[in-house]
Tab-separated table of C-alpha atoms in Angstrom:
chain	number	residue	atom	x	y	z
S	221	MET	CA	43.835	16.054	-23.347
S	222	ILE	CA	40.703	14.211	-25.637
S	223	VAL	CA	41.743	12.999	-29.048
S	224	ARG	CA	38.959	12.660	-31.655
S	225	ILE	CA	39.356	10.639	-34.584
S	226	PHE	CA	37.839	11.933	-37.570
S	227	LEU	CA	37.146	9.313	-40.599
S	228	ASN	CA	36.484	10.934	-43.847
S	229	GLY	CA	35.387	14.266	-42.044
S	230	PHE	CA	32.824	13.058	-39.335
S	231	PRO	CA	34.001	12.162	-36.166
S	232	ARG	CA	33.804	8.309	-35.895
S	233	ALA	CA	31.783	8.436	-33.035
S	234	SER	CA	28.614	10.268	-34.564
S	235	ILE	CA	29.384	7.478	-37.463
S	236	LEU	CA	28.518	4.619	-34.882
S	237	PHE	CA	25.404	6.415	-33.192
S	238	ALA	CA	23.732	6.432	-36.906
S	239	LEU	CA	23.856	3.291	-37.800
S	240	ALA	CA	22.462	1.970	-34.470
S	241	VAL	CA	19.381	4.158	-35.112
S	242	THR	CA	19.114	2.915	-38.415
S	243	ALA	CA	19.519	-0.966	-36.988
S	244	ASN	CA	16.866	0.091	-34.947
S	245	LEU	CA	14.686	1.462	-37.357
S	246	ALA	CA	15.032	-2.020	-39.959
S	247	LEU	CA	14.127	-3.625	-36.565
S	248	SER	CA	10.850	-2.215	-35.842
S	249	GLY	CA	10.002	-1.714	-39.236
S	250	CYS	CA	10.415	-6.279	-39.635
S	251	LYS	CA	8.385	-6.421	-36.440
S	252	GLY	CA	5.393	-4.373	-37.399
S	253	LYS	CA	5.175	-5.962	-41.225
S	254	GLU	CA	5.675	-9.327	-39.231
S	255	GLN	CA	2.559	-8.263	-36.972
S	256	GLY	CA	0.902	-7.146	-40.189
S	257	ASP	CA	0.889	-10.512	-41.906
S	258	GLY	CA	-0.559	-12.383	-39.116
S	259	ALA	CA	-4.027	-13.427	-39.230
S	260	PRO	CA	-6.697	-11.180	-39.973
S	261	PRO	CA	-8.602	-9.232	-37.812
S	262	PRO	CA	-12.130	-10.660	-36.009
S	263	ALA	CA	-15.415	-10.540	-38.387
S	264	THR	CA	-17.758	-8.214	-37.120
S	265	VAL	CA	-21.333	-9.219	-36.963
S	266	ILE	CA	-24.158	-7.735	-37.979
S	267	GLN	CA	-27.297	-9.320	-36.708
S	268	VAL	CA	-30.015	-8.259	-39.412
S	269	PRO	CA	-33.675	-8.825	-37.996
S	270	ASP	CA	-36.553	-11.412	-39.666
S	271	MET	CA	-37.919	-9.741	-41.900
S	272	ASN	CA	-41.311	-12.536	-42.031
S	273	LEU	CA	-41.388	-11.850	-38.308
S	274	LEU	CA	-43.864	-9.865	-37.235
S	275	THR	CA	-44.131	-8.372	-33.589
S	276	ILE	CA	-47.507	-6.506	-32.649
S	277	ASP	CA	-48.792	-5.001	-29.220
S	278	GLN	CA	-49.421	-8.082	-26.730
S	279	ASN	CA	-53.209	-6.357	-26.461
S	280	ASP	CA	-53.820	-6.395	-30.428
S	281	VAL	CA	-53.437	-10.439	-30.151
S	282	PRO	CA	-57.005	-11.291	-29.670
S	283	LYS	CA	-57.894	-8.993	-32.549
S	284	PHE	CA	-56.073	-11.348	-35.088
S	285	PRO	CA	-57.598	-14.955	-34.301
S	286	LEU	CA	-56.114	-18.531	-35.634
S	287	VAL	CA	-57.705	-21.273	-37.615
S	288	THR	CA	-56.504	-24.860	-37.731
S	289	ALA	CA	-56.033	-26.145	-41.200
S	290	ASP	CA	-58.046	-29.148	-42.277
S	291	LYS	CA	-57.183	-31.736	-43.862
S	292	ILE	CA	-58.584	-32.701	-47.754
S	293	GLN	CA	-57.889	-35.498	-50.338
S	294	SER	CA	-57.501	-33.900	-53.709
S	295	ALA	CA	-55.354	-34.380	-57.165
S	296	SER	CA	-52.221	-32.455	-57.185
S	297	GLU	CA	-51.508	-30.512	-60.434
S	298	LEU	CA	-48.713	-30.581	-62.842
S	299	ASN	CA	-47.703	-27.834	-65.195
S	300	ALA	CA	-45.713	-27.725	-68.192
S	301	THR	CA	-45.409	-25.151	-70.599
S	302	ASP	CA	-44.833	-25.415	-74.426
S	303	SER	CA	-46.451	-23.757	-77.369
S	304	VAL	CA	-49.280	-24.019	-80.014
S	305	ALA	CA	-48.660	-26.035	-83.277
S	306	PRO	CA	-50.531	-27.409	-86.184
S	307	ASP	CA	-52.074	-30.838	-86.000
S	308	VAL	CA	-49.719	-32.715	-88.672
S	309	SER	CA	-52.767	-34.655	-89.811
S	310	ARG	CA	-54.729	-30.848	-90.730
S	311	GLU	CA	-51.670	-30.016	-92.880
S	312	VAL	CA	-51.993	-30.234	-96.643
S	313	PRO	CA	-49.200	-29.466	-99.407
S	314	VAL	CA	-50.257	-27.222	-102.231
S	315	ILE	CA	-48.719	-29.155	-105.742
S	316	SER	CA	-48.331	-27.622	-109.180
S	317	LEU	CA	-48.989	-30.718	-111.257
S	318	ALA	CA	-47.713	-29.043	-114.371
S	319	ASN	CA	-43.899	-27.960	-114.819
S	320	GLY	CA	-43.331	-24.497	-115.845
S	321	ARG	CA	-43.105	-21.022	-114.239
S	322	VAL	CA	-45.499	-18.737	-111.952
S	323	VAL	CA	-46.892	-16.017	-113.628
S	324	ASP	CA	-49.453	-14.818	-111.123
S	325	LEU	CA	-49.334	-15.408	-107.713
S	326	LYS	CA	-52.712	-14.389	-105.499
S	327	THR	CA	-52.310	-15.227	-101.729
S	328	ARG	CA	-48.906	-15.511	-99.746
S	329	LEU	CA	-47.525	-16.522	-96.411
S	330	GLY	CA	-49.809	-16.552	-93.180
S	331	ASP	CA	-53.273	-15.973	-95.597
S	332	ASN	CA	-56.527	-17.227	-93.888
S	333	VAL	CA	-57.412	-19.077	-97.605
S	334	LYS	CA	-60.778	-20.788	-98.974
S	335	GLN	CA	-61.436	-24.493	-100.536
S	336	GLY	CA	-61.223	-23.995	-104.506
S	337	GLN	CA	-59.407	-20.359	-104.052
S	338	LEU	CA	-56.922	-19.456	-106.568
S	339	LEU	CA	-53.802	-19.479	-105.380
S	340	PHE	CA	-51.309	-19.079	-108.136
S	341	GLN	CA	-51.191	-19.721	-111.993
S	342	VAL	CA	-48.859	-21.606	-113.611
S	343	GLN	CA	-47.259	-21.076	-117.994
S	344	SER	CA	-46.522	-24.938	-118.681
S	345	PRO	CA	-45.561	-26.648	-121.834
S	346	ASP	CA	-47.292	-30.084	-120.474
S	347	ILE	CA	-50.612	-28.254	-121.004
S	348	THR	CA	-49.564	-27.846	-124.772
S	349	ASN	CA	-48.619	-31.372	-124.686
S	350	ALA	CA	-51.589	-32.741	-123.149
S	351	PHE	CA	-53.513	-30.859	-125.130
S	352	ASP	CA	-52.133	-31.928	-128.013
S	353	ALA	CA	-52.474	-35.816	-127.133
S	354	TYR	CA	-56.339	-34.994	-126.070
S	355	LEU	CA	-56.815	-33.530	-130.162
S	356	LYS	CA	-54.840	-36.743	-131.267
S	357	ALA	CA	-57.417	-38.923	-129.596
S	358	VAL	CA	-60.256	-37.254	-130.753
S	359	ASN	CA	-59.216	-37.749	-134.626
S	360	ASP	CA	-58.625	-41.662	-133.877
S	361	GLU	CA	-61.653	-42.353	-131.710
S	362	GLN	CA	-63.689	-40.332	-134.842
S	363	LEU	CA	-62.013	-42.539	-137.731
S	364	ALA	CA	-62.131	-45.986	-135.212
S	365	ASN	CA	-65.832	-44.962	-134.514
S	366	LYS	CA	-66.302	-44.665	-138.368
S	367	ALA	CA	-64.397	-47.649	-139.483
S	368	ASP	CA	-66.518	-50.000	-136.847
S	369	ILE	CA	-69.561	-48.537	-138.405
S	370	ARG	CA	-68.760	-49.308	-141.899
S	371	ALA	CA	-67.902	-52.725	-140.600
S	372	GLN	CA	-70.667	-53.559	-138.845
S	373	ASP	CA	-72.936	-52.635	-142.105
S	374	LEU	CA	-70.808	-54.779	-144.417
S	375	PHE	CA	-70.842	-57.979	-142.004
S	376	LYS	CA	-75.220	-57.275	-142.773
S	377	HIS	CA	-74.526	-57.182	-146.276
S	378	GLY	CA	-72.227	-60.729	-145.487
S	379	ALA	CA	-68.852	-58.500	-147.571
S	380	ILE	CA	-66.899	-59.490	-144.431
S	381	SER	CA	-66.564	-61.938	-141.431
S	382	GLN	CA	-66.797	-61.697	-137.902
S	383	ALA	CA	-63.450	-61.113	-137.591
S	384	MET	CA	-62.817	-58.033	-139.040
S	385	VAL	CA	-66.260	-56.923	-136.986
S	386	GLU	CA	-64.421	-57.888	-134.336
S	387	GLN	CA	-61.258	-55.977	-134.814
S	388	ALA	CA	-63.108	-52.593	-135.756
S	389	ASP	CA	-64.444	-52.786	-132.721
S	390	ASP	CA	-61.275	-53.193	-130.555
S	391	ALA	CA	-59.534	-50.817	-132.360
S	392	GLU	CA	-62.584	-48.713	-131.683
S	393	ASN	CA	-62.433	-49.460	-127.724
S	394	ASP	CA	-58.854	-48.831	-128.015
S	395	ALA	CA	-59.541	-45.133	-129.214
S	396	LYS	CA	-61.915	-44.621	-126.705
S	397	ALA	CA	-59.852	-45.628	-123.445
S	398	ASP	CA	-57.156	-43.534	-125.145
S	399	LEU	CA	-59.071	-40.475	-125.811
S	400	THR	CA	-60.167	-40.860	-121.821
S	401	ALA	CA	-57.049	-40.975	-120.720
S	402	ALA	CA	-56.058	-38.008	-122.662
S	403	GLU	CA	-59.209	-35.922	-121.213
S	404	GLU	CA	-57.847	-36.972	-117.413
S	405	GLN	CA	-55.070	-35.721	-118.220
S	406	LEU	CA	-56.121	-32.504	-118.859
S	407	LYS	CA	-58.495	-32.353	-115.721
S	408	MET	CA	-55.319	-33.894	-114.018
S	409	LEU	CA	-53.328	-30.668	-115.022
S	410	GLY	CA	-56.504	-27.946	-114.248
S	411	VAL	CA	-57.185	-27.585	-118.413
S	412	ASP	CA	-60.458	-26.984	-119.557
S	413	LYS	CA	-60.743	-29.587	-122.607
S	414	SER	CA	-63.316	-26.625	-124.184
S	415	HIS	CA	-61.120	-23.607	-123.257
S	416	PRO	CA	-57.577	-24.944	-123.630
S	417	SER	CA	-54.560	-22.372	-122.582
S	418	SER	CA	-51.320	-22.362	-121.728
S	419	VAL	CA	-51.703	-21.322	-118.169
S	420	VAL	CA	-53.214	-23.226	-115.673
S	421	GLY	CA	-54.296	-22.420	-112.013
S	422	VAL	CA	-53.681	-24.055	-108.686
S	423	HIS	CA	-56.219	-23.987	-106.406
S	424	ALA	CA	-56.685	-24.162	-102.540
S	425	PRO	CA	-57.428	-28.412	-101.591
S	426	ILE	CA	-59.244	-27.137	-98.021
S	427	SER	CA	-59.768	-24.073	-96.112
S	428	GLY	CA	-57.085	-23.095	-93.660
S	429	VAL	CA	-54.072	-20.315	-93.595
S	430	ILE	CA	-50.867	-20.904	-95.493
S	431	ILE	CA	-48.245	-21.842	-92.579
S	432	GLY	CA	-45.337	-22.158	-95.524
S	433	GLN	CA	-44.634	-21.155	-99.278
S	434	ASN	CA	-41.640	-21.984	-101.148
S	435	ILE	CA	-42.682	-19.772	-104.557
S	436	THR	CA	-42.390	-16.415	-105.713
S	437	ASN	CA	-43.505	-14.452	-108.592
S	438	ALA	CA	-41.652	-15.976	-111.953
S	439	ALA	CA	-40.483	-19.272	-109.419
S	440	ALA	CA	-40.324	-22.624	-111.468
S	441	ALA	CA	-43.038	-24.931	-109.863
S	442	GLY	CA	-44.006	-28.806	-110.609
S	443	VAL	CA	-43.661	-31.971	-109.613
S	444	SER	CA	-40.429	-32.699	-111.492
S	445	LEU	CA	-38.105	-29.865	-111.353
S	446	SER	CA	-35.032	-29.294	-109.192
S	447	GLY	CA	-37.306	-26.745	-106.669
S	448	SER	CA	-39.479	-27.627	-104.094
S	449	ALA	CA	-42.286	-30.125	-104.772
S	450	THR	CA	-44.933	-28.651	-102.297
S	451	ALA	CA	-45.579	-24.191	-103.505
S	452	PHE	CA	-47.850	-23.989	-100.471
S	453	THR	CA	-48.645	-25.951	-97.123
S	454	ILE	CA	-51.960	-24.902	-95.738
S	455	ALA	CA	-53.051	-26.357	-92.348
S	456	ASP	CA	-56.276	-26.354	-91.313
S	457	LEU	CA	-56.155	-24.860	-87.449
S	458	THR	CA	-59.500	-25.128	-86.212
S	459	GLN	CA	-57.636	-28.188	-84.415
S	460	VAL	CA	-54.361	-27.417	-82.890
S	461	TRP	CA	-51.932	-29.495	-80.873
S	462	ILE	CA	-50.062	-28.256	-77.685
S	463	LEU	CA	-46.484	-30.245	-77.325
S	464	CYS	CA	-45.251	-30.657	-74.238
S	465	ASP	CA	-42.312	-31.394	-72.203
S	466	VAL	CA	-43.371	-34.001	-68.874
S	467	TYR	CA	-40.234	-35.643	-66.786
S	468	GLU	CA	-40.202	-38.915	-66.362
S	469	ASN	CA	-41.069	-39.154	-63.060
S	470	ASP	CA	-44.487	-37.215	-63.898
S	471	ILE	CA	-45.549	-39.788	-66.904
S	472	PRO	CA	-47.353	-42.144	-64.217
S	473	LYS	CA	-49.818	-38.434	-63.254
S	474	LEU	CA	-51.355	-38.572	-66.922
S	475	GLN	CA	-53.657	-41.039	-69.063
S	476	LEU	CA	-54.603	-41.170	-72.450
S	477	GLY	CA	-57.886	-38.583	-72.905
S	478	GLN	CA	-57.514	-36.703	-69.640
S	479	GLN	CA	-58.453	-33.285	-69.661
S	480	ALA	CA	-55.833	-30.363	-69.122
S	481	THR	CA	-56.811	-26.482	-68.378
S	482	ILE	CA	-54.355	-24.062	-71.127
S	483	LYS	CA	-53.221	-20.974	-70.627
S	484	LEU	CA	-52.560	-18.222	-72.730
S	485	ASN	CA	-49.913	-15.227	-72.018
S	486	ALA	CA	-51.756	-13.722	-74.424
S	487	TYR	CA	-55.010	-14.185	-72.820
S	488	PRO	CA	-54.574	-15.028	-69.210
S	489	ASP	CA	-58.507	-14.481	-68.563
S	490	ARG	CA	-59.683	-16.908	-71.367
S	491	PRO	CA	-58.357	-20.182	-70.640
S	492	VAL	CA	-58.961	-23.185	-72.999
S	493	THR	CA	-59.795	-27.299	-72.627
S	494	GLY	CA	-57.860	-29.765	-74.309
S	495	ARG	CA	-57.424	-33.904	-73.990
S	496	ILE	CA	-54.218	-35.526	-73.833
S	497	GLY	CA	-53.982	-37.520	-77.585
S	498	ASP	CA	-50.602	-38.946	-77.232
S	499	ILE	CA	-48.371	-39.894	-74.676
S	500	GLY	CA	-44.369	-40.163	-76.480
S	501	PRO	CA	-43.278	-43.578	-76.124
S	502	VAL	CA	-39.555	-42.435	-76.670
S	503	LEU	CA	-37.979	-40.181	-74.086
S	504	ASP	CA	-35.397	-37.130	-74.421
S	505	PRO	CA	-32.367	-38.929	-73.830
S	506	SER	CA	-31.019	-35.244	-72.321
S	507	LEU	CA	-33.377	-33.919	-71.027
S	508	ARG	CA	-35.283	-37.454	-69.562
S	509	THR	CA	-39.022	-35.569	-70.718
S	510	ALA	CA	-41.297	-37.389	-72.858
S	511	LYS	CA	-44.033	-35.408	-75.707
S	512	VAL	CA	-47.294	-35.241	-74.042
S	513	ARG	CA	-49.392	-34.077	-76.835
S	514	ILE	CA	-52.788	-32.070	-76.417
S	515	GLU	CA	-55.687	-31.781	-78.638
S	516	VAL	CA	-57.235	-28.317	-78.155
S	517	ARG	CA	-60.400	-27.386	-80.215
S	518	ASN	CA	-59.004	-23.355	-81.550
S	519	PRO	CA	-62.027	-21.431	-80.260
S	520	GLY	CA	-60.607	-18.748	-82.769
S	521	PHE	CA	-58.167	-16.933	-81.202
S	522	LEU	CA	-55.045	-19.452	-80.754
S	523	LYS	CA	-52.669	-18.100	-82.995
S	524	LEU	CA	-49.361	-20.960	-83.505
S	525	GLY	CA	-46.558	-20.018	-81.719
S	526	MET	CA	-48.703	-18.903	-78.579
S	527	PHE	CA	-46.816	-19.588	-75.411
S	528	VAL	CA	-49.157	-21.690	-73.266
S	529	THR	CA	-49.247	-23.367	-69.712
S	530	ALA	CA	-51.174	-26.853	-69.356
S	531	THR	CA	-52.451	-27.740	-66.244
S	532	PHE	CA	-52.915	-31.321	-66.017
S	533	ALA	CA	-55.302	-32.924	-62.396
S	534	SER	CA	-53.140	-36.103	-61.060
S	535	LYS	CA	-55.154	-38.963	-61.554
S	536	LYS	CA	-53.790	-39.875	-58.179
S	537	THR	CA	-55.335	-37.691	-54.775
S	538	GLU	CA	-53.086	-36.744	-51.767
S	539	ALA	CA	-53.850	-35.643	-48.431
S	540	HIS	CA	-53.581	-31.464	-48.080
S	541	ALA	CA	-54.074	-28.976	-45.876
S	542	VAL	CA	-57.076	-26.678	-46.876
S	543	VAL	CA	-57.463	-23.137	-44.881
S	544	PRO	CA	-59.751	-20.115	-45.742
S	545	ALA	CA	-58.959	-18.314	-48.531
S	546	ASP	CA	-58.630	-14.836	-46.131
S	547	ALA	CA	-55.546	-16.736	-44.759
S	548	VAL	CA	-53.419	-16.615	-47.867
S	549	LEU	CA	-51.886	-13.330	-48.340
S	550	HIS	CA	-50.867	-12.607	-52.247
S	551	LEU	CA	-47.631	-10.721	-52.099
S	552	HIS	CA	-45.061	-10.687	-55.032
S	553	ASP	CA	-46.200	-12.995	-56.937
S	554	ARG	CA	-45.610	-15.313	-53.611
S	555	ASP	CA	-48.306	-17.174	-51.430
S	556	TRP	CA	-47.801	-16.952	-47.827
S	557	VAL	CA	-49.902	-17.519	-44.571
S	558	PHE	CA	-49.115	-16.028	-40.692
S	559	VAL	CA	-48.124	-18.627	-37.949
S	560	PRO	CA	-48.189	-18.318	-34.321
S	561	ALA	CA	-44.252	-18.010	-33.442
S	562	GLY	CA	-44.974	-17.628	-29.387
S	563	SER	CA	-46.372	-14.545	-27.361
S	564	ASN	CA	-47.080	-11.768	-29.396
S	565	HIS	CA	-45.262	-13.090	-32.723
S	566	PHE	CA	-46.529	-14.351	-35.919
S	567	LYS	CA	-43.791	-16.115	-38.591
S	568	ARG	CA	-44.718	-15.406	-42.497
S	569	THR	CA	-44.520	-18.582	-44.632
S	570	GLU	CA	-44.537	-19.246	-47.595
S	571	VAL	CA	-46.599	-21.910	-49.228
S	572	HIS	CA	-47.496	-23.310	-53.094
S	573	THR	CA	-51.713	-23.028	-53.101
S	574	GLY	CA	-53.773	-25.423	-55.288
S	575	PRO	CA	-57.458	-24.600	-55.960
S	576	ILE	CA	-59.911	-23.024	-54.267
S	577	THR	CA	-62.261	-25.250	-53.006
S	578	SER	CA	-66.227	-24.844	-51.773
S	579	GLY	CA	-66.852	-22.467	-49.348
S	580	SER	CA	-63.622	-20.069	-49.910
S	581	ARG	CA	-61.431	-22.253	-49.125
S	582	GLN	CA	-57.534	-22.578	-50.485
S	583	VAL	CA	-55.975	-26.356	-51.059
S	584	ILE	CA	-52.302	-25.442	-49.684
S	585	LEU	CA	-49.753	-27.968	-51.542
S	586	SER	CA	-46.418	-27.652	-49.648
S	587	GLY	CA	-45.710	-25.588	-46.827
S	588	LEU	CA	-48.211	-26.462	-44.354
S	589	GLU	CA	-49.731	-29.318	-42.868
S	590	PRO	CA	-52.564	-30.317	-41.682
S	591	GLY	CA	-53.604	-29.406	-37.802
S	592	GLN	CA	-51.232	-26.005	-37.991
S	593	GLN	CA	-52.534	-23.008	-36.808
S	594	VAL	CA	-52.572	-19.872	-38.903
S	595	VAL	CA	-53.753	-16.580	-38.710
S	596	ASN	CA	-57.439	-16.591	-40.113
S	597	ASN	CA	-57.148	-13.090	-41.587
S	598	ALA	CA	-53.531	-12.979	-43.627
S	599	LEU	CA	-53.999	-9.192	-45.185
S	600	LEU	CA	-55.167	-7.819	-41.457
S	601	LEU	CA	-51.757	-8.673	-39.687
S	602	GLU	CA	-49.637	-8.064	-42.718
S	603	THR	CA	-51.487	-4.019	-42.694
S	604	ALA	CA	-51.029	-3.792	-38.780
S	605	GLY	CA	-47.428	-5.192	-38.984
S	606	ASN	CA	-46.164	-2.243	-41.171
S	607	GLN	CA	-47.851	-0.117	-39.580
């Protein structure tokens, strides 16, 4: 007779079997998790071919003869970028010596002006006061002159003494001095004493371009008002400056009077030349650079603020490799040469080029040493390698 024990309505054997299965599943899950937390699977390495390595057919190798780089002594070049700035010695402020209000503005910022050109007009009470002083000086001088003439006549007739004549002469001289000072005051304010007016014109002291403007119509002008005394600033741009930042270790390569070639971003095919006028005596403490001033004669198209690149030829010569110009490949704004890499392989190598010398030979500043061999015609090899 088989006796079955039920627990809550289920056979006890079935419950034990279910618990055993659950325990096995839990152990299997933990084991799998432990395996997943281990070291990552090994990385798969994909071999990428060298894009600068060209392989050509063995029978075509003689079509690309090699040439040996020669050695040349040449001056290294130093490049610095900056912008066009005015020559501060050619900047002239325009100042109205008469206080008052601007009643007519004839020019504005950026205009080209000629020396003596009317820039603006000022209505000023100073002119009224100055002309009043001038008229009084005229009357005083006329009166003093008549008194002096009368004293001379009386002295001739023995009516007065010599001392009284001298006093009359002194009064006449003082009146003349006051009249001369009053006339100079009117002239300084720009007033014609024959045609007086409360409005005075301010004219350009030099020819040039207005690079600064501090007044507008109805604005105050004059040296003693709260506004800026400089109404305009005119710059003569027939000669300009290029102020370049040169690093400390490059300063020994430069000297005063050294020539520099200036290339403009706006006119890359119209380079100009200038000379170093000053090498700053103080370095920028953060950048470790010195300001180098290049003085350039403006051919007419240089404008303030234009970005330029100044190239200096070092006063020291260095040994560099030189190859035929055809051996250099210009690709993606870089320069390359092909050096043999064994059998029918050629390695494309980047170089930094210098000037082209006589005989169409290219100076290599870096990337190639004298005595190394390169392919004589780089473009022909590049074309063959792309086919």
